[in-house]
């Protein structure tokens, strides 16, 4: 088993390496891959120092699995080339998510859709993953009709340059800007680029990806906001259901769902926060309460480490599921 991590020098790539190591992912060889700019760099994996290689070299080595997190344009160009060489690509960019022939997978929700024919599998957007994780058990029980979500997104979601910008601002050092404005002591109501309808691409990812994963009939509207935080994304979520519910049943469903952790004890000041979710794989849910303004509706607060379940962990879980179901073909026999 040869595993390539494409984007190994980036934030998500770094967490992918960590998650692969922590979970003792079965492999004989790890290929850390990045752009030609990173030639000569090394990374550490299982106490071994390994040289970073470029894309051409990586394709020639025909990895069985290629975990991609190197941006959309890199994925568009290179994922098909890896797939042609026999790799199964699990792609963390937005490049393939809405492609009608590509699966958009959160293992706990729709991992059963995977087949041996899937050679490029899309990992959903970080904000979508934690949202659908919390919605899925409730959709099954009560039928989600409409979702209004506002996000409070960590700078780690933008990549290393953004984390550096915030650190520079805190230390009073001039440097490159990842955002059009200062991010420390500020809140920027723009994640990713603006589209023709005046929503951002991040907001529309939440809309389209939630429909693709859960149900095309669910209506979703979103406001995505960048906040000067590391550790995780938070979401205030208002959900309207088709059927009536009891709030204690909702909490029980959330508590019993794999991958979710209910943290909801207002009197003891227990609720999810990025500082608690940081470095964890679970999606945390709290502040679950009736929306008192209309029937069959609730409010909840959802937090997850966007680099882990929102990106690296979900991708590695997809790879583990492929192996467990015997769906992974060796690239060497093609
Ligand atoms: P590199 O370090 O060589 O630029 P982040 O989002 O944290 O900034 O990380 C982006 C990751 O994607 C890095 O590992 C980066 O490698 C990689 N990357 C960016 N562009 C390319 C490309 N054209 N080919 C391969 N890897 C790329």
Coordinates of C-alpha atoms and ligand atoms in Angstrom, one line a residue:
X1 CA 0.0 0.0 0.0
X2 CA 1.5 3.3 -1.2
X3 CA -0.2 6.5 0.1
X4 CA 0.5 9.9 -1.4
X5 CA -0.4 13.1 0.5
X6 CA -0.7 15.8 -2.1
X7 CA -0.2 19.2 -0.4
X8 CA 1.9 17.6 2.3
X9 CA 3.6 21.0 3.1
X10 CA 0.2 22.7 3.7
X11 CA -2.0 23.0 6.8
X12 CA -4.5 20.3 5.9
X13 CA -1.7 18.1 4.4
X14 CA 0.2 18.3 7.7
X15 CA -2.9 17.2 9.6
X16 CA -3.5 14.4 7.1
X17 CA 0.0 13.1 8.0
X18 CA -0.7 13.4 11.7
X19 CA -4.1 11.6 11.3
X20 CA -2.5 8.8 9.2
X21 CA 0.1 8.3 11.8
X22 CA -2.2 8.4 14.8
X23 CA -4.6 5.9 13.3
X24 CA -1.8 3.7 12.2
X25 CA -3.2 3.7 8.7
X26 CA -2.0 0.5 6.9
X27 CA 0.7 1.4 4.4
X28 CA 4.1 0.3 3.2
X29 CA 5.2 3.7 1.8
X30 CA 4.2 7.3 2.3
X31 CA 4.8 9.8 -0.5
X32 CA 4.7 13.4 0.7
X33 CA 3.9 15.5 -2.4
X34 CA 3.8 19.3 -3.0
X35 CA 4.7 21.8 -5.8
X36 CA 8.1 22.0 -7.3
X37 CA 8.7 25.0 -5.0
X38 CA 9.0 22.5 -2.1
X39 CA 11.8 20.5 -3.7
X40 CA 14.4 19.7 -1.1
X41 CA 12.0 20.0 1.8
X42 CA 11.3 17.1 4.2
X43 CA 8.5 16.1 6.5
X44 CA 8.5 13.8 9.5
X45 CA 6.3 10.7 9.5
X46 CA 6.5 8.0 12.2
X47 CA 9.9 9.4 13.3
X48 CA 11.3 9.1 9.8
X49 CA 12.3 12.1 7.8
X50 CA 11.0 11.8 4.2
X51 CA 11.8 14.0 1.2
X52 CA 8.9 15.9 -0.4
X53 CA 8.5 15.0 -4.1
X54 CA 6.8 16.8 -7.0
X55 CA 3.6 15.9 -8.9
X56 CA 5.2 14.2 -11.9
X57 CA 7.4 12.0 -9.7
X58 CA 4.4 11.1 -7.6
X59 CA 2.2 10.0 -10.5
X60 CA 5.1 7.9 -11.9
X61 CA 5.3 6.0 -8.5
X62 CA 1.5 5.1 -8.9
X63 CA 0.3 5.4 -5.3
X64 CA -2.7 3.3 -4.4
X65 CA -4.4 6.1 -2.6
X66 CA -3.8 9.8 -3.1
X67 CA -5.1 12.2 -0.5
X68 CA -5.3 15.6 -2.2
X69 CA -5.3 19.0 -0.4
X70 CA -3.5 21.3 -2.7
X71 CA -6.3 23.6 -4.0
X72 CA -9.0 23.3 -6.7
X73 CA -6.9 24.0 -9.8
X74 CA -4.3 21.5 -8.8
X75 CA -7.0 18.9 -8.3
X76 CA -8.7 19.6 -11.6
X77 CA -5.5 19.1 -13.4
X78 CA -3.9 16.3 -11.5
X79 CA -6.6 14.1 -9.9
X80 CA -7.5 12.6 -13.3
X81 CA -3.8 11.9 -14.0
X82 CA -3.4 10.1 -10.7
X83 CA -6.6 8.2 -11.4
X84 CA -5.4 7.2 -14.8
X85 CA -2.2 5.9 -13.2
X86 CA -4.4 3.6 -11.0
X87 CA -4.7 5.7 -7.8
X88 CA -7.9 6.2 -5.9
X89 CA -8.0 10.0 -5.3
X90 CA -9.7 11.4 -2.2
X91 CA -9.9 15.1 -2.9
X92 CA -10.3 17.8 -0.3
X93 CA -10.8 20.7 -2.8
X94 CA -14.0 21.9 -4.2
X95 CA -13.0 20.8 -7.8
X96 CA -15.1 17.6 -8.0
X97 CA -17.7 18.0 -5.3
X98 CA -20.6 18.9 -7.5
X99 CA -19.6 16.8 -10.5
X100 CA -22.6 14.6 -11.1
X101 CA -20.4 11.4 -11.5
X102 CA -18.4 12.0 -8.4
X103 CA -19.5 11.0 -4.9
X104 CA -19.4 13.5 -2.1
X105 CA -18.8 11.5 1.0
X106 CA -19.1 11.7 4.8
X107 CA -18.6 8.1 5.8
X108 CA -21.1 8.2 8.7
X109 CA -23.8 9.4 6.4
X110 CA -23.3 8.1 2.9
X111 CA -20.2 5.9 3.0
X112 CA -22.5 3.0 1.7
X113 CA -22.5 4.7 -1.7
X114 CA -18.8 4.0 -2.4
X115 CA -17.9 1.4 -5.0
X116 CA -14.7 0.0 -6.5
X117 CA -15.4 2.1 -9.6
X118 CA -14.9 5.4 -7.7
X119 CA -11.5 6.7 -8.7
X120 CA -12.0 10.3 -7.6
X121 CA -14.0 10.8 -4.4
X122 CA -14.8 14.3 -3.1
X123 CA -14.4 15.3 0.5
X124 CA -17.0 17.9 1.4
X125 CA -16.3 21.5 2.5
X126 CA -15.3 21.8 6.2
X127 CA -18.4 23.9 7.1
X128 CA -20.7 21.4 5.3
X129 CA -19.2 18.3 7.0
X130 CA -20.0 19.5 10.5
X131 CA -23.4 20.8 9.5
X132 CA -24.5 17.6 7.8
X133 CA -23.1 15.5 10.6
X134 CA -25.5 17.3 13.0
X135 CA -28.4 17.3 10.6
X136 CA -28.3 13.7 9.4
X137 CA -29.8 11.9 12.4
X138 CA -32.4 14.6 12.8
X139 CA -33.3 14.5 9.1
X140 CA -33.9 10.7 9.4
X141 CA -36.2 11.2 12.4
X142 CA -38.1 14.4 11.6
X143 CA -37.4 15.4 8.0
X144 CA -35.4 18.6 7.7
X145 CA -37.2 21.1 5.5
X146 CA -35.2 24.3 5.9
X147 CA -31.9 25.3 7.4
X148 CA -30.6 28.8 8.2
X149 CA -26.9 28.7 9.1
X150 CA -24.4 31.4 10.1
X151 CA -20.8 30.3 10.4
X152 CA -17.9 31.6 12.5
X153 CA -14.9 30.2 10.6
X154 CA -11.3 29.7 11.8
X155 CA -8.5 31.3 9.9
X156 CA -6.9 27.8 9.5
X157 CA -9.6 27.2 6.8
X158 CA -7.8 29.7 4.6
X159 CA -4.4 28.0 4.9
X160 CA -1.0 28.9 6.3
X161 CA -0.9 32.4 4.8
X162 CA -4.0 33.4 6.8
X163 CA -2.7 32.0 10.1
X164 CA 0.5 33.9 9.5
X165 CA -1.4 37.1 8.8
X166 CA -3.2 36.8 12.1
X167 CA 0.0 36.1 14.0
X168 CA 1.8 39.0 12.3
X169 CA -1.0 41.3 13.3
X170 CA -0.9 40.1 16.9
X171 CA 2.9 40.6 17.0
X172 CA 2.7 44.0 15.2
X173 CA 4.8 42.7 12.3
X174 CA 4.1 43.7 8.7
X175 CA 3.6 40.8 6.2
X176 CA 1.6 39.3 3.4
X177 CA -2.2 39.6 3.7
X178 CA -4.4 36.6 3.0
X179 CA -7.6 38.7 3.5
X180 CA -8.5 42.1 2.1
X181 CA -8.7 43.4 5.7
X182 CA -7.1 42.9 9.1
X183 CA -8.5 39.8 10.6
X184 CA -7.4 40.2 14.3
X185 CA -9.9 42.1 16.3
X186 CA -12.2 42.0 13.3
X187 CA -14.9 39.8 11.7
X188 CA -15.1 39.5 7.9
X189 CA -18.4 38.5 6.4
X190 CA -16.7 37.0 3.4
X191 CA -15.3 33.4 3.0
X192 CA -14.0 32.6 -0.5
X193 CA -15.1 34.8 -3.5
X194 CA -18.4 36.6 -4.2
X195 CA -20.7 35.1 -6.8
X196 CA -23.3 36.7 -9.1
X197 CA -26.1 36.3 -6.6
X198 CA -24.1 38.3 -3.9
X199 CA -23.6 35.2 -1.9
X200 CA -20.0 33.9 -1.4
X201 CA -18.8 30.6 -2.9
X202 CA -18.5 29.2 0.7
X203 CA -22.1 30.0 1.4
X204 CA -23.3 28.3 -1.8
X205 CA -21.1 25.3 -1.0
X206 CA -23.1 24.9 2.2
X207 CA -26.3 25.1 0.1
X208 CA -25.4 22.7 -2.7
X209 CA -23.3 20.2 -0.8
X210 CA -25.9 19.8 2.0
X211 CA -28.5 19.0 -0.7
X212 CA -26.2 16.5 -2.5
X213 CA -25.3 14.7 0.7
X214 CA -28.6 14.7 2.6
X215 CA -31.5 15.5 0.4
X216 CA -32.1 17.8 -2.6
X217 CA -35.4 19.0 -1.2
X218 CA -33.8 20.6 1.9
X219 CA -33.7 24.4 1.5
X220 CA -30.5 25.9 2.9
X221 CA -29.5 29.6 3.3
X222 CA -26.2 30.6 4.7
X223 CA -24.0 33.5 5.9
X224 CA -20.3 32.5 6.2
X225 CA -18.1 34.7 8.3
X226 CA -14.3 34.6 9.1
X227 CA -13.4 35.2 12.7
X228 CA -10.0 35.7 14.3
X229 CA -9.9 32.2 15.8
X230 CA -7.9 29.0 15.3
X231 CA -9.0 25.6 16.4
X232 CA -12.3 25.1 14.7
X233 CA -15.4 26.4 12.9
X234 CA -18.6 27.2 14.7
X235 CA -22.1 27.4 13.3
X236 CA -25.4 28.8 14.6
X237 CA -28.0 26.6 12.9
X238 CA -31.8 27.1 12.8
X239 CA -33.6 24.0 11.5
X240 CA -37.3 23.6 10.5
X241 CA -38.6 20.1 10.4
X242 CA -41.6 18.4 8.6
X243 CA -42.6 16.6 11.8
X244 CA -43.0 17.6 15.4
X245 CA -40.2 16.8 17.9
X246 CA -39.5 16.7 21.5
X247 CA -36.2 18.5 22.4
X248 CA -35.1 15.7 24.8
X249 CA -35.5 13.2 21.9
X250 CA -33.4 15.5 19.7
X251 CA -30.7 15.6 22.3
X252 CA -30.8 11.8 22.7
X253 CA -30.5 11.3 19.0
X254 CA -27.5 13.7 18.8
X255 CA -25.9 12.0 21.9
X256 CA -26.2 8.5 20.3
X257 CA -25.0 9.4 16.8
X258 CA -21.5 8.1 15.9
X259 CA -19.0 11.0 15.4
X260 CA -21.1 13.5 17.3
X261 CA -20.7 14.7 20.9
X262 CA -23.5 16.5 22.7
X263 CA -22.1 19.1 25.0
X264 CA -25.2 20.9 26.3
X265 CA -25.5 21.9 29.9
X266 CA -26.2 25.6 30.1
X267 CA -26.3 25.7 33.9
X268 CA -22.8 24.4 34.1
X269 CA -21.6 26.5 31.2
X270 CA -21.1 23.5 29.0
X271 CA -21.3 24.2 25.3
X272 CA -19.0 23.6 22.3
X273 CA -16.2 26.0 21.5
X274 CA -13.3 25.9 19.1
X275 CA -10.8 25.7 22.0
X276 CA -12.5 22.4 23.0
X277 CA -12.9 21.0 19.5
X278 CA -9.3 21.8 18.6
X279 CA -7.4 18.5 17.8
X280 CA -10.5 16.4 18.2
X281 CA -12.3 14.3 15.6
X282 CA -15.8 14.6 16.9
X283 CA -18.4 17.2 15.8
X284 CA -19.7 18.9 19.0
X285 CA -23.3 20.0 19.3
X286 CA -24.8 22.2 22.1
X287 CA -27.2 25.0 22.8
X288 CA -30.1 22.8 21.5
X289 CA -33.4 24.6 22.1
X290 CA -36.8 25.3 20.6
X291 CA -37.2 28.2 18.3
X292 CA -40.0 29.8 20.1
X293 CA -41.1 31.9 17.1
X294 CA -42.5 29.1 15.0
X295 CA -43.5 25.4 15.3
X296 CA -41.3 22.3 14.4
X297 CA -38.1 24.5 14.5
X298 CA -35.0 24.4 16.7
X299 CA -31.7 26.3 17.2
X300 CA -28.4 24.6 17.8
X301 CA -24.7 25.4 17.9
X302 CA -22.2 23.1 16.1
X303 CA -18.4 23.2 16.4
X304 CA -15.7 21.0 14.9
X305 CA -12.0 21.2 14.2
X306 CA -12.1 22.2 10.5
X307 CA -8.7 20.7 9.8
X308 CA -9.7 17.3 11.3
X309 CA -13.3 16.1 10.8
X310 CA -13.7 19.0 8.4
X311 CA -10.9 17.9 6.2
X312 CA -8.1 15.4 7.1
X313 CA -9.9 13.0 9.3
X314 CA -12.9 12.7 7.0
X315 CA -10.6 12.0 4.0
X316 CA -8.7 9.3 6.0
X317 CA -12.0 7.8 7.1
X318 CA -13.0 7.5 3.5
X319 CA -9.7 5.7 2.7
X320 CA -10.2 3.4 5.7
X321 CA -13.8 2.6 4.6
X322 CA -12.6 1.7 1.0
X323 CA -10.1 -0.7 2.5
X324 CA -12.6 -2.2 5.0
X325 CA -15.1 -2.9 2.2
X326 CA -12.4 -4.3 -0.1
X327 CA -13.1 -1.6 -2.7
X328 CA -9.5 -0.4 -3.1
X329 CA -7.8 -1.7 -6.2
X330 CA -4.0 -1.8 -6.2
X331 CA -2.5 0.8 -8.6
X332 CA 0.3 -1.6 -9.4
X333 CA -1.9 -4.2 -11.2
X334 CA -3.5 -1.8 -13.6
Ligands
LIG1 P1 3.9 24.1 -1.7 O1 4.2 24.2 -0.2 O2 4.9 23.5 -2.5 O3 3.4 25.4 -2.3 P2 -2.0 25.8 2.3 O4 -3.4 25.8 1.9 O5 -1.9 25.4 3.8 O6 -1.3 27.0 2.0 O7 -1.3 24.5 1.6 C1 -1.4 24.3 0.2 C2 -0.7 23.0 -0.2 O8 -0.9 22.8 -1.6 C3 0.8 23.1 0.0 O9 1.3 21.8 0.3 C4 1.3 23.5 -1.4 O10 2.6 23.1 -1.8 C5 0.3 22.6 -2.3 N1 0.2 23.1 -3.6 C6 -0.1 24.4 -4.0 N2 -0.1 24.5 -5.4 C7 0.4 23.3 -5.8 C8 0.6 22.8 -7.2 N3 0.5 23.5 -8.3 N4 1.1 21.5 -7.2 C9 1.3 20.8 -6.1 N5 1.0 21.2 -4.9 C10 0.6 22.4 -4.7

